[in-house]
Short mmCIF file of C-alpha atoms and ligand atoms in Angstrom, two decimals:
data_model
loop_
_atom_site.label_atom_id
_atom_site.label_comp_id
_atom_site.label_asym_id
_atom_site.label_seq_id
_atom_site.Cartn_x
_atom_site.Cartn_y
_atom_site.Cartn_z
CA MET A 1 118.96 20.34 122.04
CA ILE A 2 119.25 18.84 118.57
CA GLN A 3 122.93 18.93 117.58
CA ARG A 4 123.07 17.43 114.09
CA TYR A 5 121.10 20.15 112.35
CA LEU A 6 122.26 21.93 109.21
CA GLY A 7 123.01 25.54 110.05
CA ASN A 8 122.75 25.07 113.84
CA LYS A 9 124.25 28.20 115.38
CA ASN A 10 125.32 26.68 118.69
CA SER A 11 129.04 27.07 118.06
CA ILE A 12 128.83 30.75 117.09
CA ALA A 13 126.01 31.95 119.34
CA ASP A 14 128.45 34.06 121.39
CA HIS A 15 129.72 35.90 118.29
CA ILE A 16 126.17 36.72 117.27
CA LEU A 17 125.21 37.74 120.80
CA HIS A 18 128.16 40.11 120.85
CA GLU A 19 126.82 41.89 117.75
CA VAL A 20 123.25 41.90 119.08
CA GLY A 21 124.57 43.48 122.28
CA ARG A 22 125.86 46.49 120.32
CA PHE A 23 122.28 47.48 119.51
CA CYS A 24 120.08 45.99 122.24
CA GLN A 25 119.65 46.20 126.01
CA PRO A 26 118.34 43.33 128.17
CA GLY A 27 114.55 43.53 128.07
CA ASP A 28 114.47 44.55 124.40
CA ILE A 29 112.54 42.35 121.98
CA VAL A 30 114.72 40.36 119.58
CA CYS A 31 113.13 38.21 116.89
CA ASP A 32 114.68 34.88 115.78
CA ILE A 33 112.49 34.06 112.80
CA PHE A 34 114.18 30.90 111.45
CA SER A 35 114.79 29.42 114.87
CA GLY A 36 115.34 25.70 114.00
CA THR A 37 116.88 24.04 117.06
CA ILE A 38 116.25 27.31 119.00
CA SER A 39 119.97 27.54 119.82
CA MET A 40 119.97 31.32 119.16
CA SER A 41 116.59 31.87 120.82
CA MET A 42 117.93 30.26 123.99
CA ALA A 43 121.18 32.24 123.85
CA LEU A 44 119.07 35.42 123.55
CA LYS A 45 116.86 34.34 126.46
CA ARG A 46 119.98 33.68 128.57
CA SER A 47 121.16 37.22 127.82
CA GLY A 48 117.94 38.72 129.15
CA TYR A 49 116.22 39.67 125.90
CA ARG A 50 112.55 39.08 125.25
CA VAL A 51 112.54 36.66 122.36
CA VAL A 52 110.18 36.08 119.46
CA SER A 53 110.84 32.64 117.97
CA ASN A 54 109.35 30.86 114.96
CA ASP A 55 110.25 28.19 112.44
CA ILE A 56 108.26 26.30 109.83
CA SER A 57 108.99 23.01 111.62
CA ILE A 58 106.62 22.00 114.41
CA PHE A 59 109.46 20.46 116.43
CA SER A 60 110.93 23.95 116.82
CA TYR A 61 107.58 25.16 118.22
CA HIS A 62 107.57 22.40 120.85
CA TYR A 63 111.16 23.18 121.83
CA ALA A 64 110.32 26.85 122.16
CA ASN A 65 107.16 26.06 124.10
CA CYS A 66 108.95 24.11 126.82
CA TYR A 67 112.43 25.65 126.90
CA LEU A 68 111.97 29.26 125.76
CA ARG A 69 108.48 30.53 126.60
CA ASN A 70 108.26 28.35 129.70
CA ASN A 71 110.33 29.63 132.64
CA THR A 72 109.55 26.87 135.16
CA ILE A 73 109.88 23.13 135.76
CA PRO A 74 106.43 21.72 135.01
CA VAL A 75 104.79 19.91 137.92
CA PHE A 76 104.22 16.24 137.04
CA ASP A 77 101.56 14.53 139.17
CA LEU A 78 102.88 10.95 139.14
CA GLY A 79 99.72 9.44 140.64
CA LEU A 80 97.60 10.99 137.90
CA LEU A 81 99.88 9.47 135.25
CA GLY A 82 99.63 6.03 136.89
CA ILE A 83 103.28 5.97 137.99
CA ASN A 84 104.25 4.66 141.40
CA GLY A 85 106.96 7.21 142.27
CA ALA A 86 108.43 5.05 145.05
CA ASP A 87 109.50 2.43 142.47
CA TYR A 88 111.75 4.97 140.75
CA GLU A 89 112.81 7.27 143.61
CA ASN A 90 116.28 5.77 144.19
CA ILE A 91 117.25 5.48 140.56
CA ALA A 92 116.01 9.03 139.90
CA GLN A 93 118.18 10.32 142.73
CA GLU A 94 121.21 8.48 141.34
CA VAL A 95 120.60 9.97 137.89
CA ILE A 96 120.27 13.48 139.31
CA GLU A 97 123.34 13.07 141.52
CA LYS A 98 125.45 12.32 138.41
CA LYS A 99 124.10 15.42 136.66
CA LYS A 100 124.60 17.85 139.53
CA ASP A 101 128.03 19.12 138.46
CA GLU A 102 127.32 19.27 134.73
CA VAL A 103 126.73 22.51 132.87
CA GLY A 104 123.07 23.51 132.98
CA PHE A 105 122.20 21.83 136.30
CA LEU A 106 123.00 24.54 138.87
CA PHE A 107 119.26 24.94 139.47
CA LEU A 108 119.35 21.60 141.35
CA ARG A 109 120.85 23.48 144.32
CA ASN A 110 117.39 24.95 144.88
CA GLN A 111 115.50 22.32 146.91
CA HIS A 112 112.09 23.26 145.50
CA LEU A 113 113.31 23.00 141.89
CA TYR A 114 115.14 19.76 142.77
CA GLU A 115 111.90 18.14 143.92
CA LEU A 116 110.00 19.27 140.81
CA TYR A 117 112.79 18.04 138.58
CA LYS A 118 112.92 14.67 140.35
CA ASN A 119 109.35 13.98 139.22
CA LEU A 120 110.28 14.81 135.62
CA VAL A 121 113.22 12.38 135.85
CA ILE A 122 110.90 9.70 137.27
CA VAL A 123 108.55 10.17 134.31
CA LEU A 124 111.49 9.80 131.91
CA ILE A 125 112.78 6.65 133.60
CA TYR A 126 109.25 5.23 133.57
CA LEU A 127 108.91 5.94 129.83
CA GLU A 128 112.37 4.59 129.06
CA ARG A 129 111.46 1.22 130.62
CA ILE A 130 107.87 0.99 129.48
CA GLU A 131 106.56 -2.22 127.86
CA ALA A 132 103.63 -2.50 125.45
CA THR A 133 101.57 -4.14 128.23
CA ASP A 134 101.79 -0.92 130.30
CA ILE A 135 99.83 0.89 127.59
CA ALA A 136 96.03 0.78 127.27
CA LYS A 137 95.03 -1.67 124.51
CA GLN A 138 93.57 0.90 122.14
CA PHE A 139 96.87 2.84 122.14
CA GLN A 140 99.17 -0.11 121.50
CA ALA A 141 100.63 0.21 117.98
CA ARG A 142 103.81 -0.43 116.03
CA TYR A 143 103.91 2.31 113.40
CA ILE A 144 107.54 3.37 113.89
CA TYR A 145 108.75 -0.23 114.02
CA ASN A 146 106.67 -1.15 110.97
CA THR A 147 107.55 1.85 108.82
CA TYR A 148 111.13 2.71 109.76
CA THR A 149 112.86 -0.55 110.71
CA GLU A 150 113.96 -3.39 108.46
CA GLU A 151 111.65 -5.92 110.15
CA GLY A 152 108.55 -3.77 109.63
CA ASN A 153 105.67 -4.67 107.30
CA ASN A 154 105.46 -1.12 105.89
CA SER A 155 109.17 -0.38 105.46
CA TYR A 156 109.75 -1.64 101.92
CA PHE A 157 111.05 1.03 99.52
CA ARG A 158 111.94 1.21 95.86
CA SER A 159 113.96 4.28 94.92
CA LEU A 160 113.59 6.26 91.68
CA ARG A 161 116.81 4.59 90.55
CA GLY A 162 115.30 1.17 91.19
CA THR A 163 117.18 0.20 94.35
CA GLU A 164 115.05 -1.75 96.77
CA GLY A 165 115.19 -2.56 100.44
CA HIS A 166 113.66 -1.94 103.82
CA ARG A 167 114.04 1.27 105.76
CA ARG A 168 116.43 1.14 108.65
CA PHE A 169 116.28 4.49 110.40
CA PHE A 170 116.34 2.60 113.71
CA THR A 171 117.17 -0.88 114.88
CA PRO A 172 113.99 -2.96 115.33
CA ALA A 173 114.47 -2.91 119.13
CA ASN A 174 114.69 0.90 119.19
CA GLY A 175 111.73 1.14 116.80
CA LYS A 176 109.64 -0.73 119.39
CA ARG A 177 110.94 1.47 122.20
CA ILE A 178 109.99 4.64 120.31
CA ASP A 179 106.52 3.19 119.63
CA ASN A 180 105.96 2.38 123.29
CA ILE A 181 107.01 5.84 124.46
CA LEU A 182 104.94 7.59 121.81
CA ASN A 183 101.90 5.44 122.49
CA LYS A 184 102.04 6.15 126.23
CA ILE A 185 102.35 9.90 125.63
CA ARG A 186 99.43 9.61 123.18
CA GLU A 187 97.37 7.81 125.84
CA TRP A 188 98.14 10.50 128.45
CA ASN A 189 97.48 13.25 125.97
CA ASP A 190 94.16 11.78 124.83
CA ASN A 191 93.10 11.50 128.47
CA HIS A 192 94.00 15.18 129.06
CA LEU A 193 96.61 14.29 131.67
CA LEU A 194 99.35 16.52 130.24
CA SER A 195 99.53 20.30 130.10
CA GLU A 196 100.71 21.80 126.81
CA VAL A 197 104.15 22.49 128.27
CA GLN A 198 104.45 18.94 129.65
CA TYR A 199 103.47 17.51 126.27
CA SER A 200 106.01 19.71 124.46
CA LEU A 201 108.70 18.79 126.97
CA LEU A 202 108.24 15.02 126.74
CA ILE A 203 108.04 15.06 122.98
CA SER A 204 111.09 17.37 122.65
CA ILE A 205 113.14 15.11 124.92
CA LEU A 206 112.12 12.15 122.77
CA CYS A 207 113.28 13.99 119.62
CA GLU A 208 116.63 14.86 121.18
CA SER A 209 117.08 11.28 122.35
CA ILE A 210 116.12 9.73 119.02
CA GLU A 211 118.75 11.81 117.28
CA LYS A 212 121.41 9.93 119.24
CA ILE A 213 120.35 6.48 117.99
CA SER A 214 119.25 7.30 114.44
CA ASN A 215 120.95 5.32 111.69
CA THR A 216 121.55 8.42 109.60
CA GLN A 217 124.34 10.79 108.73
CA GLY A 218 122.41 13.50 110.50
CA THR A 219 119.38 14.40 108.42
CA TYR A 220 116.39 12.10 107.90
CA HIS A 221 116.46 12.44 104.13
CA ASP A 222 118.06 9.01 104.02
CA PHE A 223 119.51 6.32 106.26
CA GLN A 224 122.59 4.14 106.07
CA ARG A 225 121.48 1.60 103.51
CA GLU A 226 123.92 -1.24 104.12
CA LEU A 227 124.85 -1.17 107.76
CA TYR A 228 124.07 0.29 111.14
CA ASP A 229 126.00 3.26 112.35
CA GLU A 230 127.65 2.43 115.65
CA ARG A 231 125.54 4.96 117.54
CA ALA A 232 122.31 3.44 116.18
CA LEU A 233 123.14 0.15 117.92
CA HIS A 234 122.84 1.70 121.38
CA ASP A 235 119.55 1.28 123.24
CA LEU A 236 117.38 4.39 123.21
CA THR A 237 117.75 6.30 126.48
CA LEU A 238 115.86 9.49 127.27
CA ARG A 239 117.99 12.58 127.65
CA ILE A 240 117.98 14.32 131.03
CA PRO A 241 117.67 17.98 129.95
CA PRO A 242 119.57 20.85 131.59
CA PHE A 243 117.20 23.50 132.94
CA ASP A 244 119.44 26.41 134.02
CA ASP A 245 118.61 28.41 130.90
CA VAL A 246 114.91 27.58 131.13
CA VAL A 247 114.53 29.02 134.63
CA SER A 248 117.17 31.74 134.14
CA THR A 249 114.79 34.68 133.54
CA GLN A 250 111.10 35.40 133.95
CA ASN A 251 110.71 37.44 130.76
CA GLU A 252 107.75 36.91 128.46
CA HIS A 253 108.52 35.43 125.07
CA ILE A 254 106.41 35.00 121.95
CA ILE A 255 106.45 31.88 119.79
CA GLY A 256 104.97 31.06 116.41
CA ARG A 257 103.50 27.63 115.75
CA ALA A 258 105.18 26.32 112.58
CA GLN A 259 104.31 29.36 110.52
CA ASP A 260 105.79 30.54 107.27
CA SER A 261 107.99 33.42 108.43
CA LEU A 262 106.63 35.55 105.59
CA ASN A 263 103.20 35.44 107.29
CA PHE A 264 104.35 35.35 110.90
CA ILE A 265 106.46 38.50 110.65
CA ARG A 266 103.30 40.56 110.11
CA GLU A 267 102.05 39.50 113.56
CA VAL A 268 105.30 40.21 115.38
CA PRO A 269 105.08 43.36 117.50
CA LYS A 270 107.57 46.18 117.12
CA HIS A 271 111.01 44.87 117.99
CA LYS A 272 114.52 46.17 118.34
CA LEU A 273 116.34 43.61 116.23
CA LEU A 274 115.46 40.95 113.70
CA TYR A 275 117.89 38.04 113.54
CA LEU A 276 117.65 36.09 110.28
CA ASP A 277 119.12 32.65 109.72
CA PRO A 278 117.37 31.50 106.54
CA PRO A 279 118.10 28.21 104.76
CA TYR A 280 119.68 29.72 101.63
CA ASN A 281 120.16 26.37 99.94
CA PHE A 282 118.03 23.88 98.06
CA ARG A 283 117.42 21.58 101.02
CA GLN A 284 113.85 21.75 102.28
CA TYR A 285 114.17 21.34 106.04
CA THR A 286 110.68 19.81 106.41
CA SER A 287 111.87 16.91 104.23
CA TYR A 288 115.32 16.61 105.72
CA TYR A 289 114.01 16.61 109.29
CA PHE A 290 110.55 15.11 108.72
CA MET A 291 111.12 12.49 111.42
CA LEU A 292 111.33 15.13 114.16
CA ASN A 293 108.08 16.70 113.00
CA LEU A 294 106.43 13.28 112.74
CA ILE A 295 107.43 12.45 116.33
CA CYS A 296 105.96 15.78 117.47
CA ASN A 297 102.71 15.27 115.53
CA TYR A 298 102.21 11.55 116.23
CA CYS A 299 99.97 11.97 119.27
CA THR A 300 97.59 14.29 117.44
CA ILE A 301 97.29 12.41 114.13
CA LYS A 302 93.66 11.22 114.03
CA ASN A 303 93.98 8.28 111.66
CA LEU A 304 97.43 6.77 112.11
CA ASN A 305 96.69 3.88 109.78
CA LYS A 306 95.85 6.17 106.90
CA TYR A 307 98.77 8.46 107.71
CA PHE A 308 101.39 5.71 107.59
CA LYS A 309 99.82 4.06 104.53
CA ASN A 310 100.51 7.27 102.67
CA VAL A 311 104.24 7.60 103.28
CA LYS A 312 106.30 8.28 100.17
CA PHE A 313 109.87 8.02 98.90
CA VAL A 314 112.77 6.02 100.23
CA ARG A 315 112.64 7.99 103.47
CA GLY A 316 108.93 7.28 104.05
CA GLN A 317 107.52 10.76 104.58
CA ASN A 318 103.79 11.57 104.50
CA MET A 319 103.97 14.57 102.19
CA ASP A 320 101.00 16.31 103.85
CA ASP A 321 103.62 17.39 106.41
CA ASP A 322 105.89 18.98 103.83
CA PHE A 323 106.39 22.66 103.12
CA ASP A 324 108.04 24.14 100.06
CA SER A 325 109.95 27.16 101.35
CA THR A 326 110.69 29.98 98.94
CA PHE A 327 113.88 30.61 100.93
CA CYS A 328 115.20 27.30 99.57
CA LYS A 329 114.80 28.41 95.95
CA SER A 330 117.67 30.46 94.66
CA ASP A 331 115.43 32.40 92.23
CA LYS A 332 113.03 33.39 95.04
CA PHE A 333 115.46 33.82 97.92
CA ILE A 334 116.23 37.54 97.60
CA GLU A 335 112.62 38.45 96.79
CA SER A 336 111.44 36.59 99.92
CA LEU A 337 114.11 38.20 102.05
CA HIS A 338 113.12 41.62 100.77
CA GLN A 339 109.48 40.94 101.60
CA LEU A 340 110.30 39.66 105.08
CA ILE A 341 112.50 42.59 106.03
CA SER A 342 110.16 45.18 104.60
CA ASP A 343 107.20 43.74 106.61
CA ALA A 344 109.21 43.55 109.85
CA ARG A 345 108.62 46.31 112.41
CA THR A 346 112.24 46.25 113.47
CA GLN A 347 115.02 48.78 113.87
CA TYR A 348 118.03 46.57 113.18
CA VAL A 349 118.57 43.48 111.09
CA ILE A 350 121.34 40.93 111.51
CA MET A 351 121.46 38.11 109.01
CA SER A 352 123.63 34.99 109.10
CA TYR A 353 124.95 33.50 105.91
CA TYR A 354 127.63 30.89 105.41
CA ASP A 355 129.60 29.63 102.46
CA GLY A 356 129.48 25.92 103.30
CA ARG A 357 129.66 23.44 100.44
CA ASN A 358 126.06 22.33 100.72
CA HIS A 359 125.08 25.80 99.66
CA GLU A 360 124.90 24.91 96.07
CA ASN A 361 122.73 22.37 94.38
CA LYS A 362 124.97 19.53 93.23
CA GLY A 363 127.61 21.77 91.74
CA THR A 364 125.29 24.23 90.03
CA HIS A 365 125.77 27.86 90.95
CA ARG A 366 123.09 29.82 92.70
CA LYS A 367 120.99 31.89 90.35
CA ASP A 368 120.92 34.79 92.76
CA ASN A 369 124.62 35.50 92.92
CA GLY A 370 124.82 34.58 96.61
CA ILE A 371 126.65 37.15 98.67
CA ALA A 372 126.65 39.94 96.05
CA ALA A 373 122.85 39.91 95.91
CA ILE A 374 122.59 40.08 99.70
CA VAL A 375 125.01 43.00 99.80
CA ASN A 376 122.83 44.75 97.22
CA LEU A 377 119.77 44.22 99.36
CA PHE A 378 121.45 45.49 102.54
CA GLU A 379 122.74 48.53 100.70
CA SER A 380 119.31 49.28 99.22
CA ASP A 381 117.12 52.16 100.37
CA MET A 382 115.27 49.82 102.75
CA PHE A 383 118.16 50.56 105.12
CA LYS A 384 119.76 53.75 106.44
CA ALA A 385 122.60 54.87 104.23
CA GLY A 386 126.01 54.01 105.67
CA SER A 387 124.60 51.60 108.30
CA PHE A 388 125.57 48.39 106.47
CA GLU A 389 128.36 46.22 107.88
CA GLN A 390 129.55 42.81 106.74
CA LEU A 391 131.49 40.65 109.20
CA ALA A 392 133.11 37.27 108.62
CA PHE A 393 134.45 34.60 110.93
CA GLU A 394 135.27 30.94 110.69
CA ARG A 395 133.12 28.23 112.22
CA THR A 396 132.79 24.48 112.19
CA ASN A 397 130.06 23.30 109.88
CA TYR A 398 128.17 20.10 110.19
CA GLN A 399 127.91 18.55 106.70
CA SER A 400 125.38 15.75 106.46
CA PHE A 401 126.79 14.07 103.41
CA GLN A 402 130.21 13.74 104.97
CA GLY A 403 129.08 11.53 107.79
CA HIS A 404 129.93 12.81 111.21
CA THR A 405 132.91 14.91 110.26
CA ALA A 406 132.76 18.66 110.48
CA ASP A 407 134.20 21.20 108.07
CA LYS A 408 135.42 24.75 108.45
CA CYS A 409 133.43 27.40 106.63
CA ASN A 410 133.09 31.16 106.64
CA GLU A 411 130.14 32.52 108.50
CA TYR A 412 129.04 36.01 107.51
CA LEU A 413 126.90 38.49 109.36
CA PHE A 414 125.11 41.21 107.42
CA ILE A 415 124.05 44.04 109.69
CA ALA A 416 122.09 47.20 108.93
CA GLU A 417 119.59 49.66 110.41
CA LYS A 418 116.20 49.95 108.75
CA ARG A 419 115.16 53.29 107.41
C1 LIG B 501 119.77 27.66 108.83
S1 LIG B 501 118.38 26.93 109.60
C2 LIG B 501 118.24 27.83 111.11
C3 LIG B 501 119.09 27.21 112.16
C4 LIG B 501 118.88 27.81 113.53
N1 LIG B 501 119.35 29.18 113.62
C5 LIG B 501 119.57 26.95 114.57
O1 LIG B 501 120.50 27.43 115.24
O2 LIG B 501 119.18 25.79 114.71
C6 LIG B 501 117.05 27.59 108.65
C7 LIG B 501 115.68 27.31 109.24
O3 LIG B 501 114.69 27.97 108.45
C8 LIG B 501 113.47 27.21 108.52
N2 LIG B 501 112.62 27.67 107.41
C9 LIG B 501 112.79 27.51 106.09
N3 LIG B 501 111.84 28.17 105.39
C10 LIG B 501 111.04 28.77 106.30
C11 LIG B 501 109.91 29.61 106.21
N4 LIG B 501 109.41 29.98 105.03
N5 LIG B 501 109.34 30.05 107.35
C12 LIG B 501 109.84 29.69 108.55
N6 LIG B 501 110.93 28.89 108.71
C13 LIG B 501 111.53 28.45 107.59
C14 LIG B 501 113.96 25.78 108.47
O4 LIG B 501 113.01 24.89 109.00
C15 LIG B 501 115.26 25.85 109.28
O5 LIG B 501 115.07 25.46 110.60
#
């Protein structure tokens, strides 16, 4: 999973699950409507709930498609993909052997699942080592290298303040590696050789792996201008994903495809509990994490030339991919929340909120009064009188602007039963 994501609930999933468990039984439908990295959706799946998951970012859809809604290890036909399995058999076994005792890999004790997984690992090793010459001519391209590395011919930027330079989200060598992997997946996808789940899985693994060698402080809003972060200097390797949670239950789950939660909630069937983890700060996630969405969309962009010609700002985002969320505007936040909850066919609502420093826009105070306004909403007649509870606990917060250090902040849960 993506780790360096603002508001990622990985570290407090158990606290939240504990509260969910007070109101829900396994098998109940629980909706995670700002699912981001899907850390909560997966924790809910693990606990036996039927999960509804949606986020405005397309990367979250692909994660949910392969890890949440999918309950199996997809069958990769190596011959069909043009991979000679025998060339990679030994190395794949070595890789799997090392993983066997790690958390998330118990499923490998099942021989059938082991064999299926081995083919996935072979595909990943193949992609990790792929050269441009292994890709059909018409799919060979260098868009990531050209746009996001300092050697590229499309990476020049001039900031609003007048600083100039070349983008360096990745080292040139890693830029080429990402291109090769993306181009091969695009070739397979164009030739209809991948199922939807296989496509989502490969592209999600690439996103997770890219995060580890990105020359950023976490978000893709900017990159380290002067130097390379130590982790960016490592060669890109593809992550071997744990699958215990994926195959843990056979429940049916529902996922939204990058929808505005204000629209999606109207399609969500009656559910027991709505878990809300909105952005509640000025940062638009589709800008801050545009690279993950770009990686997920790359294989389906019709005219790549035109797309990359139209990238804007220092970060180099094509703004057609952007979304202006009302939840990131302090004067619209409460109104949007009210709308969302009132449209939801849910019995209970649990909402996360934290008081991290990046909550406020460069020192200016929120116009909506932060916590007081949320308390007002949860005590309003949308909810049963006397049902409101506010809990607080401390958690570690990932702060992008402080490099890789983490801060302590208070995490609040607002809980109430709808009328
Ligand atoms: C605090 S983060 C959620 C983090 C998530 N719980 C996790 O553990 O990774 C808020 C999320 O809301 C999403 N978002 C913002 N506005 C949205 C909207 N209008 N509709 C759907 N998702 C939205 C962002 O893309 C972001 O992933």
